[in-house]
Coordinates of C-alpha atoms in Angstrom, one line a residue:
Chain O
X1 CA 30.1 -1.3 -38.1
X2 CA 27.4 -3.0 -40.1
X3 CA 24.4 -4.0 -37.9
X4 CA 23.7 -8.4 -37.5
X5 CA 20.5 -7.1 -39.7
X6 CA 22.6 -5.8 -42.7
X7 CA 25.3 -8.8 -42.4
X8 CA 22.8 -11.4 -42.5
X9 CA 20.6 -9.6 -45.9
X10 CA 24.0 -8.9 -47.6
X11 CA 25.1 -13.0 -47.0
X12 CA 21.5 -14.2 -48.2
X13 CA 21.9 -11.9 -51.4
X14 CA 25.5 -13.1 -51.8
X15 CA 24.5 -17.3 -50.7
X16 CA 22.2 -16.5 -53.5
X17 CA 23.8 -14.7 -56.4
X18 CA 26.6 -18.0 -56.4
X19 CA 24.1 -20.1 -56.9
X20 CA 23.3 -18.8 -60.1
X21 CA 26.5 -17.7 -60.6
X22 CA 27.7 -21.7 -60.3
X23 CA 24.3 -23.4 -61.6
X24 CA 25.1 -21.0 -65.3
X25 CA 28.8 -21.2 -64.8
X26 CA 29.2 -25.0 -64.9
X27 CA 28.1 -25.1 -68.9
X28 CA 31.7 -23.7 -69.1
X29 CA 33.1 -26.2 -67.3
X30 CA 31.6 -29.1 -70.0
X31 CA 33.3 -28.6 -72.9
X32 CA 36.7 -29.1 -73.5
X33 CA 38.6 -26.2 -75.5
X34 CA 38.7 -28.0 -78.5
X35 CA 35.0 -29.4 -78.8
X36 CA 34.2 -25.7 -78.2
X37 CA 36.5 -24.3 -80.7
X38 CA 35.2 -27.1 -83.0
X39 CA 31.1 -26.2 -82.1
X40 CA 32.1 -22.2 -82.2
X41 CA 33.3 -22.6 -86.1
X42 CA 31.2 -25.8 -87.4
X43 CA 28.9 -24.7 -90.4
X44 CA 25.8 -25.0 -88.0
X45 CA 27.1 -22.9 -85.7
X46 CA 28.1 -20.0 -87.8
X47 CA 24.5 -20.3 -89.5
X48 CA 22.3 -20.4 -86.3
X49 CA 24.6 -17.0 -84.8
X50 CA 23.7 -15.8 -87.8
X51 CA 20.9 -16.0 -88.4
X52 CA 19.9 -15.3 -85.1
X53 CA 21.7 -12.0 -84.9
X54 CA 19.8 -10.8 -88.6
X55 CA 16.5 -11.4 -86.9
X56 CA 17.1 -10.6 -84.2
X57 CA 18.1 -7.3 -85.8
X58 CA 15.1 -7.1 -88.2
X59 CA 12.7 -7.3 -85.3
X60 CA 14.5 -5.8 -82.7
X61 CA 14.2 -2.7 -85.5
X62 CA 10.5 -3.3 -85.3
X63 CA 9.7 -3.3 -82.3
X64 CA 11.6 0.3 -81.5
X65 CA 9.2 1.6 -84.2
X66 CA 6.5 0.0 -82.9
X67 CA 7.1 0.4 -79.7
X68 CA 7.7 4.3 -79.6
X69 CA 4.2 5.8 -80.3
X70 CA 2.7 2.8 -77.8
X71 CA 4.6 3.1 -75.4
X72 CA 4.3 7.5 -75.5
X73 CA 0.3 6.7 -76.4
X74 CA 0.2 5.2 -73.2
X75 CA 2.1 7.8 -70.5
X76 CA 0.7 10.4 -71.7
X77 CA -3.1 10.0 -73.5
X78 CA -5.9 8.9 -71.8
X79 CA -8.7 7.2 -74.1
X80 CA -11.5 4.0 -72.9
X81 CA -9.5 1.1 -72.4
X82 CA -6.9 2.1 -71.8
X83 CA -6.0 0.1 -68.7
X84 CA -7.5 -3.7 -71.1
X85 CA -4.7 -2.3 -73.5
X86 CA -2.1 -2.4 -71.1
X87 CA -3.3 -5.6 -69.8
X88 CA -3.5 -7.1 -73.4
X89 CA 0.5 -6.2 -74.0
X90 CA 1.5 -7.5 -71.4
X91 CA 0.0 -10.3 -71.1
X92 CA 2.3 -12.6 -73.2
X93 CA 5.2 -11.8 -70.7
X94 CA 3.0 -13.9 -68.0
X95 CA 2.7 -16.7 -69.5
X96 CA 4.4 -19.2 -71.4
X97 CA 6.2 -18.2 -73.7
X98 CA 5.1 -21.6 -76.1
X99 CA 1.6 -20.4 -75.9
X100 CA 2.9 -17.6 -78.2
X101 CA 3.9 -19.6 -80.3
X102 CA 1.0 -22.1 -80.5
X103 CA -1.2 -19.1 -80.7
X104 CA 1.1 -17.6 -83.9
X105 CA 0.9 -21.0 -85.3
X106 CA -2.9 -21.6 -85.6
X107 CA -3.7 -17.7 -86.4
X108 CA -0.9 -17.7 -89.4
X109 CA -1.1 -21.9 -89.8
X110 CA -3.5 -23.4 -92.3
X111 CA -5.7 -23.0 -89.1
X112 CA -6.3 -19.4 -89.0
X113 CA -5.2 -17.2 -91.9
X114 CA -2.5 -19.4 -93.6
X115 CA -4.7 -20.5 -96.7
X116 CA -5.9 -17.2 -97.4
X117 CA -2.5 -16.0 -97.4
X118 CA -1.0 -18.8 -99.3
X119 CA -3.1 -18.3 -102.0
X120 CA -1.6 -14.6 -102.3
X121 CA 1.9 -16.1 -102.5
X122 CA 2.8 -15.3 -98.5
X123 CA 4.1 -17.4 -96.7
X124 CA 4.6 -16.6 -92.7
X125 CA 5.2 -19.9 -91.0
X126 CA 8.5 -21.7 -91.2
X127 CA 11.2 -19.5 -92.3
X128 CA 13.2 -16.4 -91.4
X129 CA 9.6 -14.4 -91.6
X130 CA 7.5 -17.0 -89.0
X131 CA 11.4 -16.5 -86.7
X132 CA 11.4 -12.8 -86.7
X133 CA 7.4 -12.6 -85.8
X134 CA 7.5 -14.9 -83.0
X135 CA 10.4 -12.9 -81.9
X136 CA 9.2 -9.8 -82.4
X137 CA 6.3 -11.0 -79.8
X138 CA 8.2 -12.2 -77.5
X139 CA 9.8 -8.9 -77.0
X140 CA 8.0 -6.5 -77.4
X141 CA 6.0 -5.9 -74.4
X142 CA 9.3 -6.4 -72.4
X143 CA 10.6 -2.9 -74.9
X144 CA 7.3 -1.1 -74.6
X145 CA 7.0 -1.7 -70.6
X146 CA 10.8 -0.3 -70.0
X147 CA 10.2 3.4 -72.7
X148 CA 6.9 3.4 -71.3
X149 CA 8.0 3.6 -68.0
X150 CA 10.6 6.4 -69.7
X151 CA 8.4 8.5 -70.5
X152 CA 6.2 8.4 -67.6
X153 CA 9.5 9.2 -66.3
X154 CA 9.5 12.6 -68.2
X155 CA 7.7 15.5 -67.0
X156 CA 5.3 16.5 -69.4
X157 CA 5.9 20.6 -68.9
X158 CA 9.0 20.3 -70.5
X159 CA 6.9 19.5 -73.8
X160 CA 4.9 22.1 -72.0
X161 CA 7.7 24.5 -72.0
X162 CA 8.4 23.2 -75.5
X163 CA 5.3 24.2 -77.3
X164 CA 5.3 27.4 -75.5
X165 CA 8.2 28.5 -77.2
X166 CA 7.0 27.9 -80.3
X167 CA 7.9 24.2 -81.4
X168 CA 4.6 22.6 -82.7
X169 CA 3.6 19.0 -81.1
X170 CA 5.3 17.1 -84.2
X171 CA 8.8 18.8 -83.5
X172 CA 8.9 18.9 -79.5
X173 CA 8.6 15.0 -79.5
X174 CA 11.5 15.0 -81.8
X175 CA 13.3 18.1 -80.0
X176 CA 12.5 17.5 -76.1
X177 CA 11.3 14.0 -75.7
X178 CA 13.2 12.2 -77.5
X179 CA 16.7 13.5 -76.3
X180 CA 15.6 13.4 -72.9
X181 CA 14.4 9.1 -73.3
X182 CA 17.7 8.4 -75.0
X183 CA 18.9 5.8 -71.9
X184 CA 15.8 5.1 -71.7
X185 CA 15.6 4.3 -76.5
X186 CA 18.3 2.3 -75.5
X187 CA 17.6 0.1 -72.3
X188 CA 14.5 -0.8 -74.1
X189 CA 16.7 -1.5 -77.3
X190 CA 19.0 -3.5 -75.9
X191 CA 15.9 -5.7 -74.0
X192 CA 15.0 -6.1 -76.7
X193 CA 17.3 -7.7 -78.7
X194 CA 18.4 -9.6 -75.9
X195 CA 14.5 -10.8 -76.1
X196 CA 14.7 -11.9 -79.2
X197 CA 17.5 -13.4 -79.5
X198 CA 17.2 -16.1 -76.7
X199 CA 13.9 -16.4 -77.7
X200 CA 13.0 -20.2 -78.1
X201 CA 10.0 -21.7 -77.9
X202 CA 7.9 -19.6 -79.9
X203 CA 10.3 -19.8 -83.2
X204 CA 10.5 -23.3 -82.6
X205 CA 6.6 -23.5 -83.4
X206 CA 6.4 -20.5 -85.9
X207 CA 10.2 -21.3 -87.5
X208 CA 9.8 -24.5 -87.3
X209 CA 13.5 -25.9 -85.5
X210 CA 14.4 -26.7 -88.9
X211 CA 18.3 -27.6 -89.3
X212 CA 20.1 -24.9 -91.7
X213 CA 17.2 -23.2 -92.2
X214 CA 15.5 -21.9 -89.5
X215 CA 17.5 -22.6 -86.5
X216 CA 18.6 -20.0 -84.0
X217 CA 21.0 -20.3 -81.3
X218 CA 18.3 -21.4 -78.8
X219 CA 16.7 -23.3 -81.3
X220 CA 20.4 -25.0 -81.9
X221 CA 21.1 -26.1 -78.6
X222 CA 17.8 -28.2 -78.7
X223 CA 18.3 -29.5 -81.5
X224 CA 21.8 -30.5 -80.7
X225 CA 20.8 -31.5 -77.2
X226 CA 17.7 -34.0 -78.9
X227 CA 20.2 -36.1 -81.3
X228 CA 23.5 -36.2 -78.4
X229 CA 25.9 -33.7 -79.6
X230 CA 26.7 -31.9 -76.3
X231 CA 29.5 -29.9 -77.3
X232 CA 27.7 -28.1 -80.0
X233 CA 24.8 -27.3 -77.4
X234 CA 26.5 -26.4 -74.5
X235 CA 28.5 -24.3 -77.0
X236 CA 25.5 -22.3 -78.0
X237 CA 24.4 -21.7 -74.7
X238 CA 27.1 -20.5 -74.4
X239 CA 27.2 -17.7 -76.1
X240 CA 23.4 -17.2 -74.9
X241 CA 24.1 -16.4 -71.9
X242 CA 27.3 -14.2 -72.8
X243 CA 25.5 -11.9 -75.0
X244 CA 22.6 -11.9 -72.6
X245 CA 25.2 -11.1 -70.2
X246 CA 26.7 -8.1 -72.1
X247 CA 23.2 -6.7 -73.1
X248 CA 21.9 -6.7 -69.4
X249 CA 25.8 -5.2 -68.8
X250 CA 25.6 -2.5 -70.9
X251 CA 21.7 -1.5 -69.8
X252 CA 22.5 -1.4 -66.4
X253 CA 25.6 0.8 -66.8
X254 CA 23.6 3.4 -69.3
X255 CA 19.4 3.3 -68.5
X256 CA 19.4 2.4 -64.7
X257 CA 16.7 4.7 -63.7
X258 CA 14.8 3.7 -66.5
X259 CA 14.7 0.8 -66.1
X260 CA 13.9 0.1 -62.7
X261 CA 10.8 2.4 -62.3
X262 CA 7.5 0.1 -64.0
X263 CA 3.9 -0.6 -65.4
Chain Y
X1 CA -8.4 44.7 -72.0
X2 CA -5.5 42.7 -73.1
X3 CA -6.3 38.9 -71.5
X4 CA -10.3 38.9 -71.1
X5 CA -10.8 35.5 -69.5
X6 CA -15.2 35.0 -68.9
X7 CA -16.2 31.9 -67.1
X8 CA -13.6 29.8 -67.6
X9 CA -14.3 26.2 -66.5
X10 CA -12.0 23.8 -66.6
X11 CA -12.4 19.9 -65.0
X12 CA -9.0 17.8 -65.2
X13 CA -10.9 14.9 -62.5
X14 CA -8.5 16.2 -59.6
X15 CA -8.7 19.6 -60.4
X16 CA -10.7 22.1 -61.7
X17 CA -11.4 25.6 -62.9
X18 CA -15.1 26.9 -62.7
X19 CA -16.5 30.3 -63.9
X20 CA -13.0 31.9 -63.6
X21 CA -13.3 36.3 -65.0
X22 CA -10.2 37.8 -64.7
X23 CA -8.7 40.4 -66.8
X24 CA -5.5 42.2 -67.8
X25 CA -4.4 45.0 -68.9
X26 CA -1.6 45.5 -70.7
X27 CA 1.8 45.5 -69.1
X28 CA 0.4 45.2 -65.7
X29 CA 1.8 42.6 -63.3
X30 CA -1.1 40.6 -61.1
X31 CA -0.4 38.0 -59.0
X32 CA -3.2 34.9 -58.2
X33 CA -2.6 33.6 -54.7
X34 CA -3.9 31.0 -52.9
X35 CA -3.8 27.6 -51.2
X36 CA -1.9 24.9 -52.9
X37 CA -4.9 22.9 -54.6
X38 CA -7.1 25.9 -55.1
X39 CA -6.5 25.4 -59.1
X40 CA -3.5 28.7 -59.5
X41 CA -0.9 26.0 -62.3
X42 CA -4.2 24.9 -63.7
X43 CA -5.5 28.7 -64.5
X44 CA -1.9 28.9 -65.6
X45 CA -1.2 26.1 -68.2
X46 CA -4.8 26.2 -69.5
X47 CA -4.3 30.5 -70.6
X48 CA -1.1 29.0 -72.3
X49 CA -3.2 25.7 -73.7
X50 CA -1.9 22.6 -72.2
X51 CA -6.2 22.0 -71.1
X52 CA -8.6 22.7 -73.1
X53 CA -11.5 24.3 -71.3
X54 CA -14.9 23.0 -70.7
X55 CA -16.9 26.8 -71.5
X56 CA -15.5 29.9 -71.5
X57 CA -13.5 32.0 -73.4
X58 CA -9.5 32.9 -73.3
X59 CA -9.6 37.1 -74.8
X60 CA -5.7 37.8 -75.7
X61 CA -5.6 41.2 -77.6
X62 CA -9.3 40.6 -78.6
X63 CA -8.3 37.5 -80.2
X64 CA -10.2 34.3 -79.6
X65 CA -7.7 32.0 -78.3
X66 CA -9.5 28.9 -76.8
X67 CA -8.7 27.0 -80.3
X68 CA -5.4 28.5 -81.3
X69 CA -2.4 25.5 -79.8
X70 CA 0.4 27.0 -77.3
X71 CA 2.8 27.6 -79.6
X72 CA 0.6 30.3 -81.8
X73 CA -0.5 31.9 -78.4
X74 CA 2.9 34.2 -78.2
X75 CA 2.6 33.5 -74.7
X76 CA 5.4 32.2 -71.9
X77 CA 5.4 30.3 -68.8
X78 CA 7.6 30.3 -66.0
X79 CA 7.8 27.7 -63.5
X80 CA 8.9 27.2 -59.9
X81 CA 11.7 24.2 -60.8
X82 CA 12.5 26.2 -63.8
X83 CA 11.8 23.5 -66.2
X84 CA 15.1 24.0 -68.0
X85 CA 16.4 20.6 -70.7
X86 CA 18.9 19.0 -69.1
X87 CA 20.4 18.1 -72.0
X88 CA 21.4 21.5 -73.0
X89 CA 23.5 23.8 -71.4
X90 CA 22.4 27.1 -70.2
X91 CA 23.3 29.1 -73.6
X92 CA 21.2 26.4 -75.6
X93 CA 17.9 26.6 -73.4
X94 CA 17.8 29.6 -73.8
X95 CA 18.1 30.1 -77.4
X96 CA 15.3 27.1 -77.9
X97 CA 12.7 29.3 -78.5
X98 CA 14.6 32.3 -80.0
X99 CA 15.9 30.2 -82.9
X100 CA 12.5 29.7 -83.6
X101 CA 11.8 33.5 -84.0
X102 CA 15.1 34.9 -85.0
X103 CA 18.1 34.5 -87.2
X104 CA 21.1 32.9 -85.7
X105 CA 23.4 36.8 -85.3
X106 CA 20.1 37.5 -83.3
X107 CA 19.6 35.1 -81.2
X108 CA 23.5 35.5 -80.2
X109 CA 23.7 39.0 -79.9
X110 CA 20.3 38.2 -77.4
X111 CA 20.9 36.0 -76.0
X112 CA 24.3 38.7 -75.1
X113 CA 21.9 41.1 -74.0
X114 CA 19.8 39.4 -72.0
X115 CA 22.3 36.7 -70.5
X116 CA 23.6 40.5 -69.5
X117 CA 20.4 41.8 -67.5
X118 CA 19.6 38.6 -65.9
X119 CA 23.1 38.6 -64.4
X120 CA 24.4 34.9 -66.0
X121 CA 26.4 36.1 -68.5
X122 CA 29.3 34.1 -67.2
X123 CA 27.7 30.9 -66.8
X124 CA 26.4 30.4 -70.2
X125 CA 28.2 27.3 -71.4
X126 CA 27.4 25.7 -67.8
X127 CA 26.0 22.7 -68.3
X128 CA 21.8 23.0 -66.1
X129 CA 22.8 19.7 -63.1
X130 CA 25.8 22.5 -62.3
X131 CA 23.4 25.5 -61.9
X132 CA 22.3 27.1 -58.1
X133 CA 18.8 28.2 -57.4
X134 CA 18.8 31.2 -58.6
X135 CA 20.7 31.4 -61.3
X136 CA 18.5 28.5 -62.9
X137 CA 14.8 30.5 -62.6
X138 CA 16.9 33.7 -63.8
X139 CA 18.1 31.3 -67.5
X140 CA 14.3 30.1 -66.7
X141 CA 12.8 33.6 -67.1
X142 CA 15.6 34.3 -70.2
X143 CA 14.4 31.9 -71.5
X144 CA 11.0 33.4 -71.7
X145 CA 11.7 36.4 -71.9
X146 CA 13.8 36.2 -75.4
X147 CA 11.0 35.1 -77.9
X148 CA 9.7 38.6 -76.3
X149 CA 6.1 36.7 -75.2
X150 CA 2.3 39.1 -75.7
X151 CA 2.3 37.7 -71.7
X152 CA 4.7 35.9 -69.3
X153 CA 2.8 33.7 -66.7
X154 CA 4.9 32.8 -63.5
X155 CA 4.5 29.4 -61.6
X156 CA 5.2 29.9 -58.3
X157 CA 8.9 31.6 -59.4
X158 CA 10.8 31.4 -56.2
X159 CA 9.3 29.4 -54.4
X160 CA 12.8 27.1 -54.1
X161 CA 14.5 29.8 -53.1
X162 CA 16.2 30.7 -50.2
X163 CA 15.3 34.0 -48.7
X164 CA 18.2 36.3 -50.0
X165 CA 18.2 34.7 -53.4
X166 CA 14.3 35.3 -53.6
X167 CA 14.6 38.7 -53.0
X168 CA 17.4 39.7 -55.7
X169 CA 15.5 37.9 -57.8
X170 CA 11.9 39.6 -57.1
X171 CA 13.6 43.2 -57.6
X172 CA 15.2 41.4 -61.0
X173 CA 11.5 40.4 -62.2
X174 CA 9.9 43.8 -61.0
X175 CA 13.0 46.0 -63.3
X176 CA 13.2 43.4 -66.0
X177 CA 9.0 43.1 -66.7
X178 CA 9.0 47.0 -66.4
X179 CA 12.0 47.0 -69.0
X180 CA 10.2 45.0 -71.5
X181 CA 6.4 45.8 -70.6
X182 CA 5.4 42.8 -70.2
X183 CA 2.2 41.5 -68.9
X184 CA 3.1 39.8 -66.4
X185 CA 0.5 37.1 -64.3
X186 CA 2.1 35.6 -61.5
X187 CA 0.9 32.6 -59.2
X188 CA 2.2 32.1 -55.4
X189 CA 1.0 30.9 -51.9
X190 CA 3.9 33.7 -50.6
X191 CA 2.1 36.8 -49.9
X192 CA 5.6 38.7 -50.0
X193 CA 5.6 38.3 -53.6
X194 CA 2.4 40.0 -53.9
X195 CA 3.5 42.8 -51.3
X196 CA 6.7 43.1 -54.0
X197 CA 5.6 42.8 -56.8
X198 CA 1.5 43.2 -57.5
X199 CA 0.0 46.3 -59.5
X200 CA -3.4 43.8 -59.0
X201 CA -3.8 40.7 -56.9
X202 CA -6.3 38.0 -56.9
X203 CA -7.5 35.6 -54.3
X204 CA -7.9 32.1 -56.0
X205 CA -9.9 28.6 -53.8
X206 CA -11.2 26.0 -55.0
X207 CA -11.2 26.9 -58.7
X208 CA -12.7 30.3 -58.7
X209 CA -11.2 33.6 -57.8
X210 CA -13.2 35.4 -55.1
X211 CA -12.3 38.6 -55.0
X212 CA -9.5 40.7 -57.5
X213 CA -8.9 44.4 -56.8
X214 CA -6.0 46.6 -55.8
X215 CA -3.4 45.0 -53.4
X216 CA -5.0 47.6 -51.0
X217 CA -8.0 46.9 -51.1
X218 CA -8.0 43.5 -51.1
X219 CA -6.2 43.2 -47.9
X220 CA -7.8 46.2 -45.8
X221 CA -11.3 45.2 -47.9
X222 CA -11.8 41.8 -47.7
X223 CA -15.1 40.3 -50.1
X224 CA -15.8 36.9 -48.3
X225 CA -14.9 35.4 -44.6
X226 CA -12.6 33.3 -46.9
X227 CA -10.7 36.2 -48.1
X228 CA -10.7 37.6 -44.9
X229 CA -9.0 34.6 -43.0
X230 CA -6.8 34.1 -46.1
X231 CA -5.8 37.3 -46.2
X232 CA -4.9 37.6 -42.2
X233 CA -7.3 39.4 -40.5
X234 CA -7.7 38.1 -37.2
X235 CA -10.5 39.6 -36.0
X236 CA -13.7 38.5 -37.6
X237 CA -17.1 38.4 -35.5
X238 CA -20.9 38.8 -36.0
X239 CA -23.1 41.5 -34.7
X240 CA -25.7 43.5 -35.7
X241 CA -25.9 46.6 -36.9
X242 CA -27.9 48.9 -35.0
X243 CA -28.1 52.4 -36.1
X244 CA -26.9 52.9 -39.9
X245 CA -26.3 56.4 -41.2
X246 CA -24.8 57.0 -45.0
X247 CA -21.6 57.5 -43.1
X248 CA -21.4 55.1 -40.4
X249 CA -23.0 51.7 -39.1
X250 CA -22.8 50.6 -35.4
X251 CA -22.8 47.3 -35.1
X252 CA -23.7 45.2 -31.7
X253 CA -21.2 42.6 -31.5
X254 CA -22.1 42.2 -27.2
X255 CA -24.2 43.1 -24.5
X256 CA -22.0 45.5 -24.1
X257 CA -20.0 46.2 -26.9
X258 CA -20.6 48.2 -30.0
X259 CA -17.8 48.7 -33.2
X260 CA -18.4 52.0 -36.1
X261 CA -17.1 51.0 -38.9
X262 CA -17.2 53.6 -42.5
X263 CA -17.4 50.7 -44.8
X264 CA -19.1 53.1 -47.4
X265 CA -19.4 50.7 -49.8
X266 CA -20.5 48.2 -47.7
X267 CA -22.9 50.6 -46.2
X268 CA -24.2 51.4 -49.5
X269 CA -24.9 47.4 -50.8
X270 CA -26.8 47.6 -47.8
X271 CA -28.4 50.8 -47.7
X272 CA -29.7 49.5 -51.7
X273 CA -30.5 45.8 -50.7
X274 CA -32.6 46.5 -48.1
X275 CA -35.2 49.3 -48.6
X276 CA -37.5 48.4 -46.4
X277 CA -34.8 49.5 -43.7
X278 CA -35.8 53.0 -42.8
X279 CA -39.5 54.6 -42.2
X280 CA -41.1 57.8 -43.5
X281 CA -39.3 59.4 -41.4
X282 CA -35.4 58.2 -42.7
X283 CA -35.5 56.5 -39.2
X284 CA -33.3 52.8 -38.7
X285 CA -36.0 50.8 -37.7
X286 CA -34.8 47.2 -39.0
X287 CA -32.2 46.3 -35.6
X288 CA -32.1 43.0 -37.5
X289 CA -29.2 42.6 -40.1
X290 CA -27.0 40.6 -39.3
X291 CA -22.5 41.1 -40.9
X292 CA -19.3 40.0 -40.0
X293 CA -17.0 42.6 -39.4
X294 CA -13.3 42.4 -40.0
X295 CA -10.0 43.8 -38.1
X296 CA -6.8 43.5 -39.5
X297 CA -4.5 42.8 -36.4
X298 CA -2.1 45.7 -37.6
X299 CA -4.8 48.1 -37.0
X300 CA -4.9 47.9 -33.6
X301 CA -3.6 50.6 -31.9
X302 CA -3.0 49.5 -28.0
X303 CA -2.6 51.9 -24.6
X304 CA -2.3 51.5 -21.3
X305 CA -4.7 55.1 -20.9
X306 CA -7.7 56.5 -22.7
X307 CA -6.7 58.6 -25.1
X308 CA -9.0 61.7 -27.2
X309 CA -8.8 60.1 -30.8
X310 CA -10.2 60.9 -34.6
X311 CA -10.5 56.6 -34.0
X312 CA -14.0 55.7 -33.0
X313 CA -13.7 53.2 -31.0
X314 CA -11.7 52.7 -28.1
X315 CA -12.7 50.0 -25.2
X316 CA -10.7 48.7 -22.4
X317 CA -10.2 44.9 -22.0
X318 CA -7.8 42.3 -19.9
X319 CA -4.9 40.3 -22.2
X320 CA -5.3 36.7 -22.0
X321 CA -2.0 35.9 -24.5
X322 CA 0.9 37.5 -25.5
X323 CA 2.4 35.2 -28.7
X324 CA 5.9 36.4 -29.7
X325 CA 6.8 36.3 -33.5
X326 CA 10.3 37.4 -34.4
X327 CA 10.3 40.9 -34.7
X328 CA 6.4 41.1 -34.0
X329 CA 4.3 40.6 -31.0
X330 CA 0.6 39.0 -31.1
X331 CA -1.6 40.3 -28.2
X332 CA -4.5 39.1 -27.7
X333 CA -7.3 40.9 -25.8
X334 CA -10.7 39.5 -24.2
X335 CA -13.8 42.3 -24.1
X336 CA -16.7 40.2 -23.2
X337 CA -16.8 37.2 -24.9
X338 CA -14.5 38.5 -28.4
X339 CA -11.0 38.4 -28.7
X340 CA -9.4 41.4 -30.2
X341 CA -5.8 40.4 -31.6
X342 CA -3.6 43.3 -32.8
X343 CA -0.5 43.5 -33.3
X344 CA 3.3 45.5 -31.8
X345 CA 6.3 45.7 -32.6
X346 CA 8.7 44.5 -29.9
X347 CA 9.8 47.3 -29.2
X348 CA 6.2 48.9 -28.5
X349 CA 5.4 46.1 -26.3
X350 CA 8.3 46.6 -23.9
X351 CA 7.8 50.2 -23.6
X352 CA 3.4 49.3 -22.9
X353 CA 4.7 46.4 -21.0
X354 CA 2.6 44.5 -21.8
X355 CA 2.0 40.9 -19.9
X356 CA -0.5 38.3 -19.4
X357 CA -4.2 39.4 -17.5
X358 CA -3.3 43.4 -17.9
X359 CA -6.1 45.9 -18.5
X360 CA -5.4 47.7 -21.5
X361 CA -7.1 50.3 -24.4
X362 CA -7.5 49.1 -27.9
X363 CA -8.5 51.7 -30.3
X364 CA -9.0 51.4 -34.1
X365 CA -10.5 53.4 -36.8
X366 CA -14.1 52.9 -37.9
X367 CA -12.8 53.5 -41.4
X368 CA -10.7 50.2 -40.8
X369 CA -13.4 48.3 -39.9
X370 CA -14.5 46.4 -42.7
X371 CA -18.0 44.9 -43.2
X372 CA -18.0 41.7 -45.2
X373 CA -20.9 42.0 -47.7
X374 CA -20.9 38.0 -48.7
X375 CA -21.5 36.9 -45.2
X376 CA -24.4 34.0 -45.8
X377 CA -26.3 35.1 -42.6
X378 CA -26.4 38.8 -43.9
X379 CA -27.7 37.7 -47.8
X380 CA -30.2 35.9 -46.0
X381 CA -31.7 38.3 -42.9
X382 CA -35.1 38.8 -42.3
X383 CA -36.1 42.4 -42.3
X384 CA -38.7 42.5 -39.6

């Protein structure tokens, strides 16, 4: 027999979840089946899906390459201004994504280092590279946060034992630390991809939001909404919901403990 | 010396070591005991190379190892919670270090050999999370021993085990370490580990080793108030030396109570330290040297009547409290303002029919009266 307190809290939880479900799920009811299928296989949508997956995979790979040494450093080593480093890396999680977009545009554009890069023949804004940079900046803090928790969670004495048994610091990192952090690495990778796929405002600013050129799924949703093509817009939204749902479900299943702790 | 630590200091903020000095002979089993937070684990992890000392040297086989990385020191460690790699089975855990040193064929042979000795040959392919506490600790020990280390450090290896498993593992460790002629440094807060395993014992507190010596010596002749208290010497009294000869010191602890001590080491120290205590006729003239004396409860003998004995100390008192603890009984006897605590077996207590307010005689040998030499007041005693 559940107590009144327990029943009340479960009731609140169910009510809130239902509201979320109804609001998100209502999007699935808007387009007609034919409208959805036509939008899904349209040239523009296929381009948006491909570009989103392509840029997200590259960004997530870059994020993981940079994230592993950084998360390990923050978890294991002490150095001056470590707390400040953590705050700076966490910042993009706290303020609106649009701020990251504007900051990047200012820095990489003609007001920043853009002119110098142009002389060298390098263009970092309003193209695919710009999208990858924007996704990197938005998703990186989330990935570091998860992986930092994972490394923090691993008892350093596993590494001590490995080293006492004849393995160098690097060999210990690859033989002991990384295998023990497997679930956290997986969770970090999933969250990085999910964030990259869902990034909108910064991608719009740095990528330029150009139709069939820098049009990711999130940007496609915005562009089509502004031109009144509801079917295209909602289809892009539904795809984003499905991708996010899969990413979170996979992460919940395989990496609960790594995801739950925090900075 | 096999391991020689000189003036070792480490500062980890919360934990620290200060001027630790320690020597170990080859094949010796040294147990360091001390309260939680005394720096025992930090000392082990500094010896193995995980923390860098701010001062002092660690010499292993006549070579200073301060700057040698842990992987090249040849020292293994066994932790209380085993720290077996959870992503490997028992076999792979044991093989982990061995495969770095030996060929695959040799590793298999050695694992087979050591697994039989450690009685884990039937669980070699089990996952770590299915092992009992004893099995996990035996696996951890096998993993440490198989690499043929120069020495093994043990960080409270039995603390997480039940009493029966502790006792089995203690005799196993004793035999295996003897067989492999392994030099062991074991830290613990359990006195049983000291009695069962130690060739020598060190008492640690606040990042320092307060006393180091043979087990019986440290337990019967504590050199400081802390050591006396820590090793369970419950009778500690302050007194003044009223007479002293090369063999015996008479220490007055109350108006009518004088205790004889034959703590020769300390008497010699006193004689050396206070040259002015005798006059030209070799008569003791200083009556003001204050000392602390310590008597272990198990060295106090109870009787209902006065009796002739070789014990130089015998006195009458009244029982004030009787505390039963398992098979033993702690009996408190008041003599003047002092409470003497003596230990009896339950059957002895029954034979003597000890009860509150009963008058009894207590006796103890002068050899068992330890003068604590580093007592602050003693060191600063004024010579009148």
